[in-house]
mmCIF file of C-alpha atoms and ligand atoms in Angstrom:
data_model
loop_
_atom_site.group_PDB
_atom_site.id
_atom_site.type_symbol
_atom_site.label_atom_id
_atom_site.label_comp_id
_atom_site.label_asym_id
_atom_site.label_seq_id
_atom_site.Cartn_x
_atom_site.Cartn_y
_atom_site.Cartn_z
ATOM 1 C CA MET A 1 145.626 -11.441 36.713
ATOM 2 C CA SER A 2 145.693 -12.152 40.473
ATOM 3 C CA PRO A 3 143.634 -9.957 42.815
ATOM 4 C CA ILE A 4 145.355 -6.996 44.468
ATOM 5 C CA PRO A 5 146.760 -8.284 47.802
ATOM 6 C CA LEU A 6 145.183 -6.485 50.741
ATOM 7 C CA THR A 7 146.573 -6.375 54.237
ATOM 8 C CA LEU A 8 143.605 -6.372 56.512
ATOM 9 C CA PRO A 9 143.639 -5.253 60.114
ATOM 10 C CA ALA A 10 142.897 -7.872 62.801
ATOM 11 C CA LEU A 11 139.211 -7.879 63.717
ATOM 12 C CA ALA A 12 138.556 -6.431 67.134
ATOM 13 C CA LEU A 13 135.218 -7.015 68.840
ATOM 14 C CA ARG A 14 134.385 -3.919 70.822
ATOM 15 C CA HIS A 15 131.416 -3.169 73.072
ATOM 16 C CA ASP A 16 132.414 0.277 74.223
ATOM 17 C CA TRP A 17 131.650 2.419 71.148
ATOM 18 C CA SER A 18 130.386 5.896 72.025
ATOM 19 C CA VAL A 19 127.476 7.528 70.240
ATOM 20 C CA ALA A 20 129.865 10.266 69.035
ATOM 21 C CA GLU A 21 132.312 7.763 67.569
ATOM 22 C CA ILE A 22 129.489 5.982 65.797
ATOM 23 C CA GLN A 23 128.058 9.233 64.492
ATOM 24 C CA SER A 24 131.466 10.156 63.035
ATOM 25 C CA LEU A 25 131.444 6.809 61.180
ATOM 26 C CA LEU A 26 127.963 7.542 59.825
ATOM 27 C CA GLU A 27 129.282 10.962 58.653
ATOM 28 C CA LEU A 28 132.441 9.724 56.923
ATOM 29 C CA PRO A 29 132.825 10.435 53.209
ATOM 30 C CA LEU A 30 130.985 7.486 51.631
ATOM 31 C CA VAL A 31 134.062 6.155 49.871
ATOM 32 C CA ASP A 32 136.048 6.066 53.144
ATOM 33 C CA LEU A 33 133.160 4.461 55.068
ATOM 34 C CA LEU A 34 132.819 1.779 52.399
ATOM 35 C CA TRP A 35 136.539 1.129 52.458
ATOM 36 C CA GLN A 36 136.500 0.544 56.213
ATOM 37 C CA ALA A 37 133.352 -1.601 56.107
ATOM 38 C CA GLN A 38 134.837 -3.635 53.261
ATOM 39 C CA ALA A 39 138.038 -4.301 55.163
ATOM 40 C CA VAL A 40 136.016 -5.649 58.101
ATOM 41 C CA HIS A 41 133.601 -7.618 55.957
ATOM 42 C CA ARG A 42 136.268 -9.266 53.797
ATOM 43 C CA GLN A 43 137.970 -10.518 56.947
ATOM 44 C CA ALA A 44 134.819 -11.731 58.699
ATOM 45 C CA ASN A 45 133.179 -13.234 55.578
ATOM 46 C CA PRO A 46 135.940 -13.853 53.063
ATOM 47 C CA GLY A 47 133.661 -15.897 50.761
ATOM 48 C CA TYR A 48 131.192 -12.971 50.654
ATOM 49 C CA ARG A 49 128.393 -15.407 51.239
ATOM 50 C CA VAL A 50 124.850 -14.204 51.709
ATOM 51 C CA GLN A 51 122.165 -15.906 53.765
ATOM 52 C CA LEU A 52 118.689 -16.147 52.219
ATOM 53 C CA ALA A 53 115.971 -15.945 54.871
ATOM 54 C CA SER A 54 112.307 -16.477 53.970
ATOM 55 C CA LEU A 55 109.591 -14.835 55.997
ATOM 56 C CA LEU A 56 106.003 -15.899 56.648
ATOM 57 C CA SER A 57 103.280 -14.198 58.683
ATOM 58 C CA VAL A 58 101.569 -16.918 60.707
ATOM 59 C CA LYS A 59 99.270 -14.578 62.612
ATOM 60 C CA THR A 60 98.451 -11.336 60.791
ATOM 61 C CA GLY A 61 96.913 -8.130 62.021
ATOM 62 C CA GLY A 62 94.923 -7.130 65.108
ATOM 63 C CA CYS A 63 97.943 -6.453 67.297
ATOM 64 C CA GLU A 64 97.435 -4.501 70.586
ATOM 65 C CA GLU A 65 100.698 -2.550 70.320
ATOM 66 C CA ASP A 66 100.673 0.923 68.764
ATOM 67 C CA CYS A 67 103.909 0.802 66.705
ATOM 68 C CA ALA A 68 103.544 3.801 64.441
ATOM 69 C CA TYR A 69 105.152 2.086 61.445
ATOM 70 C CA CYS A 70 103.146 -1.114 61.564
ATOM 71 C CA PRO A 71 100.144 -1.942 59.397
ATOM 72 C CA GLN A 72 99.274 -4.787 61.769
ATOM 73 C CA SER A 73 98.536 -2.579 64.762
ATOM 74 C CA MET A 74 94.867 -2.343 65.733
ATOM 75 C CA HIS A 75 95.551 1.329 66.484
ATOM 76 C CA ASN A 76 96.276 1.949 62.790
ATOM 77 C CA SER A 77 93.752 1.887 59.970
ATOM 78 C CA SER A 78 95.814 0.006 57.374
ATOM 79 C CA ASP A 79 94.001 -2.448 55.209
ATOM 80 C CA VAL A 80 95.403 -5.619 56.712
ATOM 81 C CA THR A 81 92.503 -8.009 56.676
ATOM 82 C CA GLY A 82 92.526 -10.327 59.626
ATOM 83 C CA ARG A 83 93.766 -13.407 57.840
ATOM 84 C CA PRO A 84 93.089 -16.600 59.788
ATOM 85 C CA GLU A 85 96.027 -17.803 61.815
ATOM 86 C CA LEU A 86 97.949 -20.423 59.829
ATOM 87 C CA GLU A 87 98.105 -23.992 61.059
ATOM 88 C CA VAL A 88 101.194 -26.149 61.355
ATOM 89 C CA GLU A 89 100.926 -28.127 58.125
ATOM 90 C CA PRO A 90 100.450 -25.211 55.691
ATOM 91 C CA VAL A 91 103.342 -23.395 57.385
ATOM 92 C CA LEU A 92 105.613 -26.403 56.870
ATOM 93 C CA VAL A 93 104.527 -26.677 53.248
ATOM 94 C CA ARG A 94 105.632 -23.051 52.781
ATOM 95 C CA ALA A 95 108.869 -23.760 54.688
ATOM 96 C CA ARG A 96 109.672 -26.722 52.441
ATOM 97 C CA ALA A 97 108.976 -24.625 49.317
ATOM 98 C CA ALA A 98 111.268 -21.884 50.658
ATOM 99 C CA ARG A 99 114.023 -24.461 51.319
ATOM 100 C CA ASP A 100 113.604 -25.904 47.832
ATOM 101 C CA ALA A 101 113.918 -22.400 46.388
ATOM 102 C CA GLY A 102 117.234 -21.992 48.277
ATOM 103 C CA ALA A 103 116.344 -20.473 51.657
ATOM 104 C CA HIS A 104 118.708 -21.163 54.523
ATOM 105 C CA ARG A 105 116.569 -19.661 57.298
ATOM 106 C CA PHE A 106 112.803 -19.658 57.755
ATOM 107 C CA CYS A 107 111.347 -16.837 59.841
ATOM 108 C CA MET A 108 107.806 -16.860 61.183
ATOM 109 C CA GLY A 109 105.917 -13.828 62.531
ATOM 110 C CA TRP A 110 102.980 -13.424 64.905
ATOM 111 C CA ALA A 111 101.336 -9.988 65.347
ATOM 112 C CA TRP A 112 101.225 -10.321 69.104
ATOM 113 C CA ARG A 113 102.118 -8.069 71.966
ATOM 114 C CA ASP A 114 103.315 -11.242 73.745
ATOM 115 C CA ILE A 115 103.267 -14.982 73.232
ATOM 116 C CA ARG A 116 100.183 -16.726 74.601
ATOM 117 C CA ASP A 117 100.302 -20.179 76.080
ATOM 118 C CA GLY A 118 97.956 -22.931 74.913
ATOM 119 C CA ALA A 119 97.148 -24.213 71.421
ATOM 120 C CA PRO A 120 98.792 -21.351 69.432
ATOM 121 C CA PHE A 121 102.032 -21.722 71.369
ATOM 122 C CA ASP A 122 102.007 -25.538 70.953
ATOM 123 C CA ALA A 123 101.543 -24.969 67.231
ATOM 124 C CA MET A 124 104.492 -22.506 67.237
ATOM 125 C CA LEU A 125 106.681 -25.181 68.859
ATOM 126 C CA ALA A 126 105.595 -27.753 66.263
ATOM 127 C CA MET A 127 106.424 -25.267 63.480
ATOM 128 C CA VAL A 128 109.885 -24.691 64.936
ATOM 129 C CA ARG A 129 110.562 -28.436 65.167
ATOM 130 C CA GLY A 130 109.287 -28.972 61.619
ATOM 131 C CA VAL A 131 111.466 -26.190 60.138
ATOM 132 C CA ARG A 132 114.545 -27.581 61.906
ATOM 133 C CA GLU A 133 113.748 -31.065 60.581
ATOM 134 C CA LEU A 134 113.723 -29.571 57.096
ATOM 135 C CA GLY A 135 117.356 -28.580 57.680
ATOM 136 C CA MET A 136 116.857 -24.814 57.973
ATOM 137 C CA GLU A 137 117.529 -22.306 60.688
ATOM 138 C CA ALA A 138 114.252 -21.364 62.412
ATOM 139 C CA CYS A 139 113.494 -17.838 63.582
ATOM 140 C CA VAL A 140 110.382 -16.602 65.399
ATOM 141 C CA THR A 141 109.188 -13.062 66.018
ATOM 142 C CA ALA A 142 106.129 -12.876 68.291
ATOM 143 C CA GLY A 143 106.605 -10.076 70.770
ATOM 144 C CA MET A 144 107.428 -10.445 74.467
ATOM 145 C CA LEU A 145 107.835 -13.856 76.126
ATOM 146 C CA THR A 146 108.359 -15.448 79.546
ATOM 147 C CA ASP A 147 111.479 -17.345 80.652
ATOM 148 C CA ARG A 148 109.527 -20.606 80.417
ATOM 149 C CA GLN A 149 108.348 -19.856 76.889
ATOM 150 C CA ALA A 150 111.884 -19.034 75.854
ATOM 151 C CA GLU A 151 113.097 -22.328 77.343
ATOM 152 C CA ARG A 152 110.413 -24.270 75.529
ATOM 153 C CA LEU A 153 111.323 -22.593 72.249
ATOM 154 C CA ALA A 154 114.975 -23.469 72.824
ATOM 155 C CA GLU A 155 113.992 -27.079 73.554
ATOM 156 C CA ALA A 156 112.068 -27.180 70.266
ATOM 157 C CA GLY A 157 115.323 -26.211 68.526
ATOM 158 C CA LEU A 158 114.648 -22.542 67.767
ATOM 159 C CA THR A 159 117.768 -21.014 66.257
ATOM 160 C CA SER A 160 116.962 -17.376 66.700
ATOM 161 C CA TYR A 161 114.338 -15.004 68.149
ATOM 162 C CA ASN A 162 113.738 -11.637 66.421
ATOM 163 C CA HIS A 163 112.858 -8.695 68.605
ATOM 164 C CA ASN A 164 113.919 -5.289 67.307
ATOM 165 C CA LEU A 165 114.780 -2.178 69.256
ATOM 166 C CA ASP A 166 113.400 -0.328 66.249
ATOM 167 C CA THR A 167 114.925 3.063 67.042
ATOM 168 C CA SER A 168 117.037 4.955 69.572
ATOM 169 C CA PRO A 169 115.950 5.092 73.260
ATOM 170 C CA GLU A 170 115.538 8.875 72.738
ATOM 171 C CA HIS A 171 113.220 8.609 69.694
ATOM 172 C CA TYR A 172 111.372 5.519 70.929
ATOM 173 C CA ASP A 173 108.409 7.236 72.636
ATOM 174 C CA ARG A 174 107.503 8.977 69.422
ATOM 175 C CA ILE A 175 107.091 5.603 67.731
ATOM 176 C CA ILE A 176 105.628 3.240 70.353
ATOM 177 C CA THR A 177 103.831 4.026 73.605
ATOM 178 C CA THR A 178 102.358 0.667 74.603
ATOM 179 C CA ARG A 179 105.680 -1.107 75.368
ATOM 180 C CA THR A 180 108.849 0.456 76.670
ATOM 181 C CA PHE A 181 112.415 0.290 75.408
ATOM 182 C CA GLN A 182 113.324 -1.324 78.724
ATOM 183 C CA GLU A 183 110.759 -4.074 78.183
ATOM 184 C CA ARG A 184 112.354 -4.767 74.820
ATOM 185 C CA LEU A 185 115.750 -5.168 76.479
ATOM 186 C CA GLU A 186 114.239 -7.518 79.072
ATOM 187 C CA THR A 187 112.693 -9.702 76.326
ATOM 188 C CA LEU A 188 116.104 -9.886 74.658
ATOM 189 C CA GLN A 189 117.715 -10.911 77.931
ATOM 190 C CA ARG A 190 115.212 -13.801 78.294
ATOM 191 C CA VAL A 191 116.072 -14.929 74.762
ATOM 192 C CA ARG A 192 119.776 -14.928 75.649
ATOM 193 C CA ARG A 193 119.300 -16.710 78.977
ATOM 194 C CA ALA A 194 117.500 -19.534 77.164
ATOM 195 C CA GLY A 195 120.533 -19.924 74.829
ATOM 196 C CA ILE A 196 118.674 -18.775 71.688
ATOM 197 C CA SER A 197 120.489 -16.573 69.166
ATOM 198 C CA MET A 198 119.361 -12.975 69.121
ATOM 199 C CA CYS A 199 118.092 -11.224 66.030
ATOM 200 C CA CYS A 200 117.780 -7.538 66.855
ATOM 201 C CA GLY A 201 117.907 -4.405 64.766
ATOM 202 C CA GLY A 202 115.885 -1.409 63.786
ATOM 203 C CA ILE A 203 114.297 0.815 61.169
ATOM 204 C CA ILE A 204 115.525 4.015 59.545
ATOM 205 C CA GLY A 205 113.273 6.642 57.917
ATOM 206 C CA MET A 206 110.943 7.260 60.876
ATOM 207 C CA GLY A 207 111.900 10.944 61.364
ATOM 208 C CA GLU A 208 114.919 10.135 63.509
ATOM 209 C CA THR A 209 118.119 12.201 63.492
ATOM 210 C CA LEU A 210 121.576 10.912 62.613
ATOM 211 C CA THR A 211 122.325 10.937 66.343
ATOM 212 C CA ASP A 212 119.287 8.670 66.881
ATOM 213 C CA ARG A 213 120.716 6.257 64.352
ATOM 214 C CA ALA A 214 124.067 6.331 66.092
ATOM 215 C CA SER A 215 122.360 5.822 69.462
ATOM 216 C CA LEU A 216 120.422 2.783 68.219
ATOM 217 C CA LEU A 217 123.645 1.240 66.882
ATOM 218 C CA GLN A 218 125.419 2.085 70.147
ATOM 219 C CA VAL A 219 122.855 0.065 72.169
ATOM 220 C CA LEU A 220 123.201 -2.883 69.776
ATOM 221 C CA ALA A 221 127.022 -2.777 69.732
ATOM 222 C CA ALA A 222 127.167 -2.516 73.557
ATOM 223 C CA MET A 223 125.501 -5.903 73.855
ATOM 224 C CA ASN A 224 127.937 -8.620 74.770
ATOM 225 C CA PRO A 225 127.898 -10.759 72.725
ATOM 226 C CA HIS A 226 126.646 -8.681 69.833
ATOM 227 C CA PRO A 227 123.258 -9.814 68.454
ATOM 228 C CA GLU A 228 123.985 -12.716 66.138
ATOM 229 C CA SER A 229 121.831 -11.073 63.516
ATOM 230 C CA VAL A 230 120.978 -7.453 62.945
ATOM 231 C CA PRO A 231 118.139 -6.571 60.582
ATOM 232 C CA ILE A 232 118.386 -3.101 59.104
ATOM 233 C CA ASN A 233 114.945 -2.039 57.802
ATOM 234 C CA ALA A 234 114.077 1.031 55.752
ATOM 235 C CA LEU A 235 110.601 2.156 56.665
ATOM 236 C CA VAL A 236 107.890 0.876 54.327
ATOM 237 C CA ALA A 237 105.468 3.777 54.761
ATOM 238 C CA VAL A 238 102.115 1.971 54.734
ATOM 239 C CA GLU A 239 98.846 3.841 54.192
ATOM 240 C CA GLY A 240 96.756 4.045 57.370
ATOM 241 C CA THR A 241 99.811 4.237 59.702
ATOM 242 C CA PRO A 242 100.882 7.526 61.344
ATOM 243 C CA LEU A 243 104.114 7.315 59.342
ATOM 244 C CA GLU A 244 102.344 6.992 55.957
ATOM 245 C CA GLY A 245 103.618 10.389 54.825
ATOM 246 C CA GLN A 246 107.290 9.920 55.685
ATOM 247 C CA PRO A 247 109.571 10.616 52.714
ATOM 248 C CA SER A 248 111.332 7.528 51.452
ATOM 249 C CA VAL A 249 114.801 6.842 52.776
ATOM 250 C CA ASP A 250 117.711 7.938 50.600
ATOM 251 C CA PRO A 251 119.278 4.584 49.504
ATOM 252 C CA LEU A 252 122.736 5.860 50.372
ATOM 253 C CA GLU A 253 121.568 6.422 53.975
ATOM 254 C CA LEU A 254 120.731 2.715 54.088
ATOM 255 C CA VAL A 255 124.124 1.876 52.672
ATOM 256 C CA ARG A 256 125.724 3.955 55.454
ATOM 257 C CA MET A 257 123.673 2.253 58.154
ATOM 258 C CA VAL A 258 124.638 -1.176 56.859
ATOM 259 C CA ALA A 259 128.306 -0.216 56.600
ATOM 260 C CA VAL A 260 128.453 1.141 60.181
ATOM 261 C CA ALA A 261 126.586 -1.910 61.579
ATOM 262 C CA ARG A 262 129.187 -4.090 59.809
ATOM 263 C CA ILE A 263 132.100 -2.136 61.270
ATOM 264 C CA LEU A 264 130.649 -2.222 64.830
ATOM 265 C CA MET A 265 129.533 -5.850 64.787
ATOM 266 C CA PRO A 266 132.006 -7.616 62.486
ATOM 267 C CA GLN A 267 130.834 -11.194 63.156
ATOM 268 C CA SER A 268 127.092 -10.553 63.119
ATOM 269 C CA ARG A 269 124.805 -11.223 60.228
ATOM 270 C CA VAL A 270 123.655 -7.836 58.968
ATOM 271 C CA ARG A 271 120.376 -8.370 57.174
ATOM 272 C CA LEU A 272 119.181 -5.952 54.510
ATOM 273 C CA SER A 273 115.479 -6.195 55.456
ATOM 274 C CA ALA A 274 112.325 -4.225 54.699
ATOM 275 C CA GLY A 275 112.476 -1.546 52.028
ATOM 276 C CA ARG A 276 114.310 -3.450 49.304
ATOM 277 C CA GLU A 277 111.390 -3.447 46.887
ATOM 278 C CA THR A 278 111.930 0.185 45.992
ATOM 279 C CA LEU A 279 115.748 -0.014 45.852
ATOM 280 C CA SER A 280 117.522 -0.256 42.546
ATOM 281 C CA GLN A 281 119.745 -3.232 41.932
ATOM 282 C CA GLU A 282 122.708 -0.889 42.113
ATOM 283 C CA ALA A 283 121.762 0.366 45.568
ATOM 284 C CA GLN A 284 121.344 -3.194 46.779
ATOM 285 C CA VAL A 285 124.741 -4.132 45.378
ATOM 286 C CA LEU A 286 126.210 -1.221 47.333
ATOM 287 C CA CYS A 287 124.509 -2.569 50.517
ATOM 288 C CA LEU A 288 126.110 -6.004 49.861
ATOM 289 C CA LEU A 289 129.426 -4.285 49.307
ATOM 290 C CA ALA A 290 128.956 -2.379 52.534
ATOM 291 C CA GLY A 291 128.641 -5.609 54.474
ATOM 292 C CA ALA A 292 125.068 -6.893 54.297
ATOM 293 C CA ASP A 293 125.346 -10.680 54.341
ATOM 294 C CA SER A 294 121.691 -11.599 54.445
ATOM 295 C CA ILE A 295 118.441 -10.692 52.714
ATOM 296 C CA PHE A 296 114.794 -11.636 53.061
ATOM 297 C CA TYR A 297 114.043 -13.938 50.142
ATOM 298 C CA GLY A 298 110.579 -14.499 48.757
ATOM 299 C CA ASP A 299 107.818 -12.334 47.319
ATOM 300 C CA THR A 300 106.412 -10.973 50.575
ATOM 301 C CA LEU A 301 107.689 -9.818 53.940
ATOM 302 C CA LEU A 302 104.882 -10.004 56.519
ATOM 303 C CA THR A 303 102.205 -7.891 54.892
ATOM 304 C CA THR A 304 104.172 -5.893 52.321
ATOM 305 C CA GLY A 305 106.081 -6.824 49.170
ATOM 306 C CA ASN A 306 109.669 -7.905 48.645
ATOM 307 C CA PRO A 307 111.597 -8.426 45.382
ATOM 308 C CA ASP A 308 110.651 -11.742 43.780
ATOM 309 C CA VAL A 309 112.952 -14.775 43.796
ATOM 310 C CA ALA A 310 114.034 -14.315 40.152
ATOM 311 C CA ALA A 311 115.018 -10.688 40.832
ATOM 312 C CA ASP A 312 117.073 -11.754 43.838
ATOM 313 C CA GLN A 313 118.815 -14.519 41.920
ATOM 314 C CA GLU A 314 119.787 -11.798 39.366
ATOM 315 C CA LEU A 315 120.903 -9.490 42.153
ATOM 316 C CA LEU A 316 123.228 -12.124 43.671
ATOM 317 C CA ALA A 317 124.594 -13.015 40.253
ATOM 318 C CA ALA A 318 125.136 -9.330 39.397
ATOM 319 C CA ALA A 319 126.989 -8.764 42.659
ATOM 320 C CA GLY A 320 128.975 -11.967 42.248
ATOM 321 C CA VAL A 321 128.133 -13.260 45.707
ATOM 322 C CA THR A 322 127.053 -16.777 46.607
ATOM 323 C CA PRO A 323 124.212 -17.812 48.919
ATOM 324 C CA TRP A 324 124.640 -20.252 51.810
ATOM 325 C CA ARG A 325 123.636 -23.636 50.477
ATOM 326 C CA GLU A 326 124.276 -26.370 52.963
ATOM 327 C CA ALA A 327 121.598 -27.675 55.304
ATOM 328 C CA VAL A 328 121.774 -26.708 58.944
ATOM 329 C CA PRO A 329 122.032 -29.661 61.336
ATOM 330 C CA ALA A 330 118.782 -30.033 63.345
HETATM 331 N N1 SAM B 1 104.975 -8.439 66.866
HETATM 332 C C1 SAM B 1 106.300 -8.784 66.882
HETATM 333 C C2 SAM B 1 107.215 -7.695 67.351
HETATM 334 O O1 SAM B 1 106.926 -6.499 67.165
HETATM 335 O O2 SAM B 1 108.261 -8.001 67.936
HETATM 336 C C3 SAM B 1 106.822 -9.336 65.599
HETATM 337 C C4 SAM B 1 106.478 -8.748 64.249
HETATM 338 S S1 SAM B 1 107.031 -7.137 63.882
HETATM 339 C C5 SAM B 1 106.175 -6.814 62.402
HETATM 340 C C6 SAM B 1 108.767 -7.275 63.465
HETATM 341 C C7 SAM B 1 109.512 -6.041 63.093
HETATM 342 O O3 SAM B 1 109.220 -5.695 61.730
HETATM 343 C C8 SAM B 1 109.273 -4.766 63.822
HETATM 344 O O4 SAM B 1 109.932 -4.692 65.046
HETATM 345 C C9 SAM B 1 109.840 -3.695 62.895
HETATM 346 O O5 SAM B 1 111.194 -3.481 63.135
HETATM 347 C C10 SAM B 1 109.662 -4.358 61.503
HETATM 348 N N2 SAM B 1 108.583 -3.616 60.748
HETATM 349 C C11 SAM B 1 107.268 -3.712 60.935
HETATM 350 N N3 SAM B 1 106.649 -2.899 60.072
HETATM 351 C C12 SAM B 1 107.567 -2.302 59.357
HETATM 352 C C13 SAM B 1 107.511 -1.324 58.303
HETATM 353 N N4 SAM B 1 106.359 -0.820 57.858
HETATM 354 N N5 SAM B 1 108.675 -0.877 57.757
HETATM 355 C C14 SAM B 1 109.852 -1.406 58.184
HETATM 356 N N6 SAM B 1 109.966 -2.319 59.189
HETATM 357 C C15 SAM B 1 108.842 -2.748 59.748
HETATM 358 C C1 DTB B 2 112.587 -7.437 60.619
HETATM 359 O O1 DTB B 2 113.451 -6.714 61.154
HETATM 360 N N1 DTB B 2 111.983 -7.122 59.486
HETATM 361 C C2 DTB B 2 111.047 -8.141 59.123
HETATM 362 C C3 DTB B 2 111.302 -9.239 60.197
HETATM 363 N N2 DTB B 2 112.240 -8.626 61.048
HETATM 364 C C4 DTB B 2 110.204 -9.860 60.910
HETATM 365 C C5 DTB B 2 109.643 -7.629 59.038
HETATM 366 C C6 DTB B 2 109.490 -6.474 58.097
HETATM 367 C C7 DTB B 2 108.050 -6.102 58.039
HETATM 368 C C8 DTB B 2 107.766 -5.058 57.019
HETATM 369 C C9 DTB B 2 106.326 -4.674 56.991
HETATM 370 C C10 DTB B 2 105.381 -5.781 56.637
HETATM 371 O O2 DTB B 2 105.622 -6.558 55.662
HETATM 372 O O3 DTB B 2 104.338 -5.892 57.313
HETATM 373 FE FE1 SF4 B 3 102.373 -5.577 66.808
HETATM 374 FE FE2 SF4 B 3 104.832 -6.179 66.124
HETATM 375 FE FE3 SF4 B 3 103.321 -4.613 64.558
HETATM 376 FE FE4 SF4 B 3 104.212 -3.631 66.847
HETATM 377 S S1 SF4 B 3 105.482 -4.296 65.111
HETATM 378 S S2 SF4 B 3 102.113 -3.483 66.065
HETATM 379 S S3 SF4 B 3 104.158 -5.461 68.132
HETATM 380 S S4 SF4 B 3 102.960 -6.738 65.038
#
C-alpha cells in the first residue's frame, strides 16, 4: 500500500517569533504540536536521517566557572577526578574508533572558562585537523575565545563550535554568575565572524518556567541565520552540584522542547543531547518523531553516561530512521 499523500506547507524561515507565540506552541495539545513539528521535519529532512555525534572530554574538571548544573566546576563538589588532559594521538585514536562505529561528527570538550594560547591550543588545532582528515565533522566546546583563536580554528578546518546559552536571559543569573549571558552572545558572534558553524542550545529541568523555555528558544530563533545545530539537553542532576536535587524532567516536556525547536528552526540540526540515559526507547522515538535529527553516540557524554552503541543501534532500527553514513569532505 502506498503511503498517505501529505500536502506540506512551504517552509518559512522566521526570525521574529515572539516569546508568547513560542509559549503557545509549547502549550499546544501534544498531538497537535507533534503534527506541526512532523510537517516541518518531513519537509526539511525527508529521509528522516539522524546524525550520530560522538563526544570526548579532552580536559576534564577544575573549571573556574560556577555553572550550577556542571560537575566539572571547581565551585561544585562533584566527584570528577582531575583526569590528565588528553594528548593529540589518543584523541585521534578515539576519533577513528568513533568513525568506525558509525559516527559522523566528533565533538571534543575542554572544561575551560576560555581557550588558552600555547601548547594546549596548538594541540586542539592538531586534533581538529586530525578529525577532519578522518572524514568527520569536527566540533569543539571550550568556553570563550578571541577573534584570532576563532580564525585559527577555522583555518584548521573546524566545522562547528558549541557554546550553549543554557537557559533564558531571565533565569540565567540563577544558574551562572561568573560569565554573563551577553558574554555568551559575544562568543557566538566571534564564532560566526570566523565562518564556523554555530552549535548552540540549552538545558531544561533547572527550575525554569515554561516562559523561560520559550524565552531561550526565542533568542535562538532570532539569530540570523539560525544556529546550524541546537542541542537540547535534559538536566543530568549530578551529586555535588547545586542542582543535584532537581526532579527529573518529564520525558514529554523534552518531546515538546524538541518539537518547538524543530518548528522554529526548520533547517537546523536539533540534537537530543544529555539526559537520554534515563529515557525509555519509546520516549526517544517520540523525540525523533518530534524532529530530533541528531544524537550523541557512544557510552559517555563528558563525565556522565549515555546509552551504549548497541542500544542506539536498536533505537534507530526501532524508529526506522537511518544514520548519516557518508564521509564529510575535509
Ligand atoms: N566549558 C565549555 C562551556 O561551558 O562552553 C564546554 C563544556 S560544557 C560541559 C558544554 C555544555 O554541556 C554546557 O553548556 C551545558 O549546556 C551542557 N551540560 C553540562 N553539564 C550538564 C548537565 N549536568 N546536564 C545537562 N547538560 C549539561
Ligand atoms: C551539549 O549541549 N551537551 C553536551 C555537549 N553539548 C558538549 C555535553 C553534555 C554534558 C552532560 C554532563 C556531563 O557528561 O558532564
Ligand atoms: Fe566550566 Fe563549561 Fe562546566 Fe560551565 S559548563 S563549569 S564553563 S565546563
